mmCIF file of C-alpha atoms in Angstrom:
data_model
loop_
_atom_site.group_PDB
_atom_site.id
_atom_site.type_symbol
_atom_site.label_atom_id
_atom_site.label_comp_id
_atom_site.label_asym_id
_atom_site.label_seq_id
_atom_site.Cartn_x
_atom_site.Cartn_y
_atom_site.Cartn_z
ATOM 1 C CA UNK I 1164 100.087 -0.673 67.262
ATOM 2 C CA UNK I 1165 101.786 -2.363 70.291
ATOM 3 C CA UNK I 1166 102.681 -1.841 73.788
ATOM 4 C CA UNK I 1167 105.996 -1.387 75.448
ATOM 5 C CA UNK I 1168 106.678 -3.209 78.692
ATOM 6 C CA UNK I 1169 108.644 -0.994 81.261
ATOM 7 C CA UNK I 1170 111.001 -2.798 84.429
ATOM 8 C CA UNK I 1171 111.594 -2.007 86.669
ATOM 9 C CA UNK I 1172 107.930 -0.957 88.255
ATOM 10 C CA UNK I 1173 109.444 1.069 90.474
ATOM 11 C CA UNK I 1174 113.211 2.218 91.283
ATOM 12 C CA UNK I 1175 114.256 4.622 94.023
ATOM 13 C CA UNK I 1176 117.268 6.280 93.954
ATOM 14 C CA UNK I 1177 119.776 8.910 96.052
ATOM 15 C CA UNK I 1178 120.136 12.278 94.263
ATOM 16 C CA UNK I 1179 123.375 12.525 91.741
ATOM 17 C CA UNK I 1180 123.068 8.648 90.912
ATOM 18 C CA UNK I 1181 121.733 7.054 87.366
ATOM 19 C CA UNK I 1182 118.235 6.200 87.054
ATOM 20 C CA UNK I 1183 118.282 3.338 84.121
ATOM 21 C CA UNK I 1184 114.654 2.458 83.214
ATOM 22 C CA UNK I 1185 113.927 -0.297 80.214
ATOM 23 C CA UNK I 1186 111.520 -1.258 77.816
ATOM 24 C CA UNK I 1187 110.596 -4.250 75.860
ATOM 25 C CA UNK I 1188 108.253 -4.812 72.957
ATOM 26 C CA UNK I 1189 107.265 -7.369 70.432
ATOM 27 C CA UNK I 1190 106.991 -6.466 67.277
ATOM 28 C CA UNK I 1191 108.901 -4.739 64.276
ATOM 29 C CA UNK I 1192 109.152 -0.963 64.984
ATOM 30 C CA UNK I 1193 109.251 2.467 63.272
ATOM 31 C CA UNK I 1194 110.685 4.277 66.088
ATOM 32 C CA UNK I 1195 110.071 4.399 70.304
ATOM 33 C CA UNK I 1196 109.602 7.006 72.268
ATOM 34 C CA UNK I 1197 109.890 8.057 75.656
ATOM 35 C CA UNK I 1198 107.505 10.025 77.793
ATOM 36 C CA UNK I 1199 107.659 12.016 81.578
ATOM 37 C CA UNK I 1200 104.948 12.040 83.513
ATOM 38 C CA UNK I 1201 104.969 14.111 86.451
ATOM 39 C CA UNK I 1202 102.071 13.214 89.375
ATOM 40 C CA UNK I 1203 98.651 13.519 88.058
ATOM 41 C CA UNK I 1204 99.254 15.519 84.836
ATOM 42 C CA UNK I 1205 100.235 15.317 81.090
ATOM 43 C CA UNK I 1206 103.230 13.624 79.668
ATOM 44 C CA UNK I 1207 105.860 15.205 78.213
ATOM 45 C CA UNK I 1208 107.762 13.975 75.082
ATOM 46 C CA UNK I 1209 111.414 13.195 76.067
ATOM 47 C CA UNK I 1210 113.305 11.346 73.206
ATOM 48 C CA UNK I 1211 112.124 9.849 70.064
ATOM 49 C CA UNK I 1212 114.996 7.180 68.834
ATOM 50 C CA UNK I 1213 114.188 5.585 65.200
ATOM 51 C CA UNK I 1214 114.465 2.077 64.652
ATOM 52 C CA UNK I 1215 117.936 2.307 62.302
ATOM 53 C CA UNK I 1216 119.827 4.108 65.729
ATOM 54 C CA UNK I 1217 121.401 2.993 68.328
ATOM 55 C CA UNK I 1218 121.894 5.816 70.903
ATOM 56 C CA UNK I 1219 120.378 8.987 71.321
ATOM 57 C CA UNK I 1220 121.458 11.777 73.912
ATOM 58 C CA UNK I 1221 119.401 14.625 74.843
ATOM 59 C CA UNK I 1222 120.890 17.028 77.694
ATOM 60 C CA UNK I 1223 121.379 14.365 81.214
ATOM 61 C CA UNK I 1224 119.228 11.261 78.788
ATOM 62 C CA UNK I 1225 121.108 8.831 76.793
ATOM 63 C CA UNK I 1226 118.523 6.353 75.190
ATOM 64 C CA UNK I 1227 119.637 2.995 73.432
ATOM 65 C CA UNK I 1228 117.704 0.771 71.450
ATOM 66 C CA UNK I 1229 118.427 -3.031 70.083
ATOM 67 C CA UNK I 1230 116.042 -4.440 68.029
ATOM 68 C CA UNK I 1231 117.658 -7.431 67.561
ATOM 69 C CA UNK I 1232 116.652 -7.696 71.684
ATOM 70 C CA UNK I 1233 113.738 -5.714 70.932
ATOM 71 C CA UNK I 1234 114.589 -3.486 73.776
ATOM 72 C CA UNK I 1235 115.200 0.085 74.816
ATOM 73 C CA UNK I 1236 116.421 2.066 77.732
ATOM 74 C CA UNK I 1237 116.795 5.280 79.141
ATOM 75 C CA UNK I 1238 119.374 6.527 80.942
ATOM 76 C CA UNK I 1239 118.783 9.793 83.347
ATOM 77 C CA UNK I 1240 122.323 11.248 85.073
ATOM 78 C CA UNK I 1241 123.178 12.687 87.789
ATOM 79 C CA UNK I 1242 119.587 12.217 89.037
ATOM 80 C CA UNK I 1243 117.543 15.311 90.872
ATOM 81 C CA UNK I 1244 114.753 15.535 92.648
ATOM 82 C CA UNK I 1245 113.001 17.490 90.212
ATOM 83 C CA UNK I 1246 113.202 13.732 87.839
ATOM 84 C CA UNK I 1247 110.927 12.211 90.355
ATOM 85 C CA UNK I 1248 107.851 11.133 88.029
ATOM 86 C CA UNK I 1249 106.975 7.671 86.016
ATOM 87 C CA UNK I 1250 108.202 7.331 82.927
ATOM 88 C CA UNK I 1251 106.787 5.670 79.489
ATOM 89 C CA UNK I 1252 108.134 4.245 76.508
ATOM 90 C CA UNK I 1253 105.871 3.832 73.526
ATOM 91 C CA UNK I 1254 106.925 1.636 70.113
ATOM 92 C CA UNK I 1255 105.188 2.560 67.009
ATOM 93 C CA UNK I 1256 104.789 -0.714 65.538
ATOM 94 C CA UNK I 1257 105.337 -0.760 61.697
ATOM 95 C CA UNK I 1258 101.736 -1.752 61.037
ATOM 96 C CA UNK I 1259 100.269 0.377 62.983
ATOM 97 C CA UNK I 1260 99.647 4.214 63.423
ATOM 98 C CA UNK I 1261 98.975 4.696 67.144
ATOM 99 C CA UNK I 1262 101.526 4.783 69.777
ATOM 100 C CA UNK I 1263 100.141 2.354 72.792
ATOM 101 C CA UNK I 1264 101.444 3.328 76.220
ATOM 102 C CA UNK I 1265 103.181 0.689 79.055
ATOM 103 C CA UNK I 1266 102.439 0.456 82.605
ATOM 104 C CA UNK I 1267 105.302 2.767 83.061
ATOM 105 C CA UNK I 1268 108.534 3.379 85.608
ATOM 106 C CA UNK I 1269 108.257 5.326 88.574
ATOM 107 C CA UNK I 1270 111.285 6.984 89.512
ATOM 108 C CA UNK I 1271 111.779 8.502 92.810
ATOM 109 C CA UNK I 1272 114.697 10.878 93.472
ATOM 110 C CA UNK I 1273 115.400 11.274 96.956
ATOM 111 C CA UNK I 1274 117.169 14.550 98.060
ATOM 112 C CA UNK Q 394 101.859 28.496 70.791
ATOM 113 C CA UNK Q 395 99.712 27.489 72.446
ATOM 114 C CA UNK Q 396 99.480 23.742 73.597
ATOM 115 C CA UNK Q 397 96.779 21.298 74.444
ATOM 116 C CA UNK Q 398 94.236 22.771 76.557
ATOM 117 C CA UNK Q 399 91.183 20.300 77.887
ATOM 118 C CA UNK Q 400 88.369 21.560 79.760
ATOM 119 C CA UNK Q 401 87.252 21.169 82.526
ATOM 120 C CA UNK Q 402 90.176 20.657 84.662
ATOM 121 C CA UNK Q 403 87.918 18.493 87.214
ATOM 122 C CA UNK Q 404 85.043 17.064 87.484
ATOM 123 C CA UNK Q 405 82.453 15.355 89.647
ATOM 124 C CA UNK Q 406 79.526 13.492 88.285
ATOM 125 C CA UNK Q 407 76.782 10.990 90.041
ATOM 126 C CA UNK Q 408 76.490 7.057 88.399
ATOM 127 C CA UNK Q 409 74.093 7.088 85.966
ATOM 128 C CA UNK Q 410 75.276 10.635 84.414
ATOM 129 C CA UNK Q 411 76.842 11.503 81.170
ATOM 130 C CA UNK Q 412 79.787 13.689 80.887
ATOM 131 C CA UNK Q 413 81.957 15.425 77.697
ATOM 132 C CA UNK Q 414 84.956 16.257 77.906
ATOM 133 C CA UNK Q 415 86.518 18.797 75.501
ATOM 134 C CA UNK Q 416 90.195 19.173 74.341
ATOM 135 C CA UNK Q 417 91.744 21.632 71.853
ATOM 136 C CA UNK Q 418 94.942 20.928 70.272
ATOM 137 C CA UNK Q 419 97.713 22.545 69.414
ATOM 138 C CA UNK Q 420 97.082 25.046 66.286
ATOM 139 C CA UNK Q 421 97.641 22.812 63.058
ATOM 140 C CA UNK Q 422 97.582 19.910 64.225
ATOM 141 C CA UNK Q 423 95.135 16.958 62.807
ATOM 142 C CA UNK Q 424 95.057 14.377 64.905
ATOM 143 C CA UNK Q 425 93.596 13.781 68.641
ATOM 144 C CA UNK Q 426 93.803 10.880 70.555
ATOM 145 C CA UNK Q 427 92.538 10.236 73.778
ATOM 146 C CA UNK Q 428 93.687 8.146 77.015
ATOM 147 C CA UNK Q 429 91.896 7.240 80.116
ATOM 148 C CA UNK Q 430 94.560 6.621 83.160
ATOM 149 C CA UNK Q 431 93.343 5.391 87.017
ATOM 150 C CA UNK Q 432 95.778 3.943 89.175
ATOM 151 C CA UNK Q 433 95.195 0.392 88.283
ATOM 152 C CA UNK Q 434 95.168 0.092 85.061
ATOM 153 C CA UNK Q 435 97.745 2.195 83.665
ATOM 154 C CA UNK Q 436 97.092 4.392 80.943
ATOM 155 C CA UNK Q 437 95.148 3.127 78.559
ATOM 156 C CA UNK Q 438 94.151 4.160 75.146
ATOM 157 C CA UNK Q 439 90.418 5.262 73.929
ATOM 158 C CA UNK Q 440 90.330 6.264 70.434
ATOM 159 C CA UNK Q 441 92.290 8.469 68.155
ATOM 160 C CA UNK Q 442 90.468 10.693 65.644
ATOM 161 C CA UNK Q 443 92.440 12.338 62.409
ATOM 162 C CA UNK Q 444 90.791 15.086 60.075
ATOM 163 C CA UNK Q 445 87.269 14.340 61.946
ATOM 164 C CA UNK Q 446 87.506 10.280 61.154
ATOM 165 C CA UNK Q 447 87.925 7.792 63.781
ATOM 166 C CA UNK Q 448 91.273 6.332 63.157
ATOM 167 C CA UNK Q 449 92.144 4.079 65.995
ATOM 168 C CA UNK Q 450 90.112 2.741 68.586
ATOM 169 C CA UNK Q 451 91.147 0.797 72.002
ATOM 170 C CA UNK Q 452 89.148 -1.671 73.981
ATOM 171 C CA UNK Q 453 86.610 0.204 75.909
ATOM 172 C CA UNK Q 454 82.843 0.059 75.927
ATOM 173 C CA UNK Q 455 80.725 1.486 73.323
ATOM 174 C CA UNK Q 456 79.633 3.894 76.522
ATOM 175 C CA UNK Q 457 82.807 5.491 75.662
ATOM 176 C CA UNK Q 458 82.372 7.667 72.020
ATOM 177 C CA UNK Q 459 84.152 10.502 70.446
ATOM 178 C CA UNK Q 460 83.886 12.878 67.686
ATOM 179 C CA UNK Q 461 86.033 15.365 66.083
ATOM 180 C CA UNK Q 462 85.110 18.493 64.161
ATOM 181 C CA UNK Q 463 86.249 20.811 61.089
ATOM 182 C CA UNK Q 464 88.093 22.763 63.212
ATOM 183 C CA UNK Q 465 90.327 19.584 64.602
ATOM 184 C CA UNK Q 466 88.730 20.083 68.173
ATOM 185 C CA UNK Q 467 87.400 16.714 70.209
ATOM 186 C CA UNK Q 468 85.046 16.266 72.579
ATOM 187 C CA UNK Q 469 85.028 12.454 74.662
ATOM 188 C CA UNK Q 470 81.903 11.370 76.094
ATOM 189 C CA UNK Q 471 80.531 8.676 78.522
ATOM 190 C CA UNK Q 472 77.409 7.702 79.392
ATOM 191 C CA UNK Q 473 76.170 5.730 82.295
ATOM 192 C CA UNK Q 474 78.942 6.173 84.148
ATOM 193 C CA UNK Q 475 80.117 3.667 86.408
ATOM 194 C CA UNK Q 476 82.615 4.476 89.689
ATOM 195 C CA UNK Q 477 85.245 2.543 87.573
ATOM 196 C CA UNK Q 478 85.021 5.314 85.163
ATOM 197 C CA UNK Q 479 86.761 8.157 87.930
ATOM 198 C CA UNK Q 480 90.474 8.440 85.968
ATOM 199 C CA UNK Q 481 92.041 11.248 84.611
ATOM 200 C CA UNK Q 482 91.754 11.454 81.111
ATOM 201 C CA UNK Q 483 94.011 12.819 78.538
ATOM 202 C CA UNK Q 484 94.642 14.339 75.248
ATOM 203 C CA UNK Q 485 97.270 14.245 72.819
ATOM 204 C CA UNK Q 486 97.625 16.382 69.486
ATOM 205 C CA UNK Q 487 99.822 15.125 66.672
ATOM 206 C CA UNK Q 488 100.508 17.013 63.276
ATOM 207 C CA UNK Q 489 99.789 14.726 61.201
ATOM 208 C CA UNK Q 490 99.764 11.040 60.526
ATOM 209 C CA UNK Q 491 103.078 11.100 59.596
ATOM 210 C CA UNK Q 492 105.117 7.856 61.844
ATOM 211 C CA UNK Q 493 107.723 9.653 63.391
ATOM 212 C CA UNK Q 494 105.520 12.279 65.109
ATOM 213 C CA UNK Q 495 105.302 13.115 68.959
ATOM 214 C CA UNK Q 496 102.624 13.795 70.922
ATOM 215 C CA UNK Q 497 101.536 16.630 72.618
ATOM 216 C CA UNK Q 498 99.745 16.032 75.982
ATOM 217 C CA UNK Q 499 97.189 18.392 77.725
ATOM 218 C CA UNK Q 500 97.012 18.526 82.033
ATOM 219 C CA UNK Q 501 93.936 16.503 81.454
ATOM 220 C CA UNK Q 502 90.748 16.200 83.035
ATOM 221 C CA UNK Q 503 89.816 14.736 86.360
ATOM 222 C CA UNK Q 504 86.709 12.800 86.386
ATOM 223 C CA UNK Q 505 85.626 11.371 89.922
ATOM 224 C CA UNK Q 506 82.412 9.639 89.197
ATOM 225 C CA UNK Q 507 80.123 9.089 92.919
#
């Protein structure tokens, strides 16, 4: 298992713009998945991409992955309010079974 | 269906105490892992148990156990607790161990330890 690295920390943006988050890890992966976490509660699966794609789209979330870069990121449009929460990306690592969780993005969407 | 419930919803305990924490997951599924998450240190994983087996474990203290039973339901328990130990703790189900599963995340539990 290994953990994903998300940058920025923090981002804080205007209603209607792009949020882009990112995510680095280290090792070989299966597939990488992103979570939503809204204050204080559960997360909630977003996007699972597999390690022989590129791009994903789900509704306003576009998610790429490179693992030549051994990167990921997601892409939220046209921003709302209601996508204020911190966000996690999580690499299953080919060796291992358990998905290992990053410090995570916080997003703030400002009406 | 039903998703991941965990009970109780909060909870306030003195140093020194034990507490379990309880989490069912969603019908059919096998595996359970659990997270602790506190402000500073992220979320941060515990242990993962699969068909009543400890599969996984993190990097926590042995005051920190688990178990699993027959009918996939875990309970999470800590003894001695510490004032480090106040985080909210969750619980994911998965299916199965198959790789390319997601997991399903109860509200979790709110432990404030005094």
């Amino acid at each position: 298992s290994q953990q994903g690295e998300e940058d920025p920390q923090a981002l804080s943006i205007q209603e209607g713009e792009n949020a882009t988050m990112n995510c680095s890890y280290k090792t070989s992966i299966n597939n990488l998945q992103w979570y939503r976490q809204n204050s204080g509660r559960g997360l909630v699966h977003l996007i699972l991409i597999r390690s022989n794609e590129r791009e994903k789209h789900s509704g306003r979330l576009r998610v790429t992955l490179d693992t030549s870069k051994k990167s990921s990121s997601l892409l939220i449009t046209a921003s709302r309010a209601a996508d204020t929460a911190s966000y996690f990306c999580a690499p299953l690592g080919t060796g291992g079974f358990k998905t290992i969780f990053g410090a995570g993005t916080r997003l703030f969407v400002k009406a | 269906k039903a998703g991941v419930t965990q009970t109780p919803r909060y909870l306030i305990k003195t140093r020194g105490q034990q507490v379990t924490l309880s989490c069912s997951p969603i019908s059919g599924h096998r595996s359970v892992s659990w997270y602790q998450q506190t402000p500073g240190q992220g979320l941060q994983f515990l242990f993962e148990y699969f068909s009543e087996t400890q599969r996984n474990k993190g990097n926590f203290p042995g005051r920190f156990s688990g178990r699993q039973f027959s009918n996939s339901r875990s309970e999470m328990n800590v003894s001695t607790l510490e004032l480090g130990d106040s985080a909210l703790y969750l619980c994911a189900s998965e299916k199965d161990g198959a790789i390319n599963n997601e997991q399903y995340f109860g509200p979790g539990t709110r432990l404030t330890v005094t």
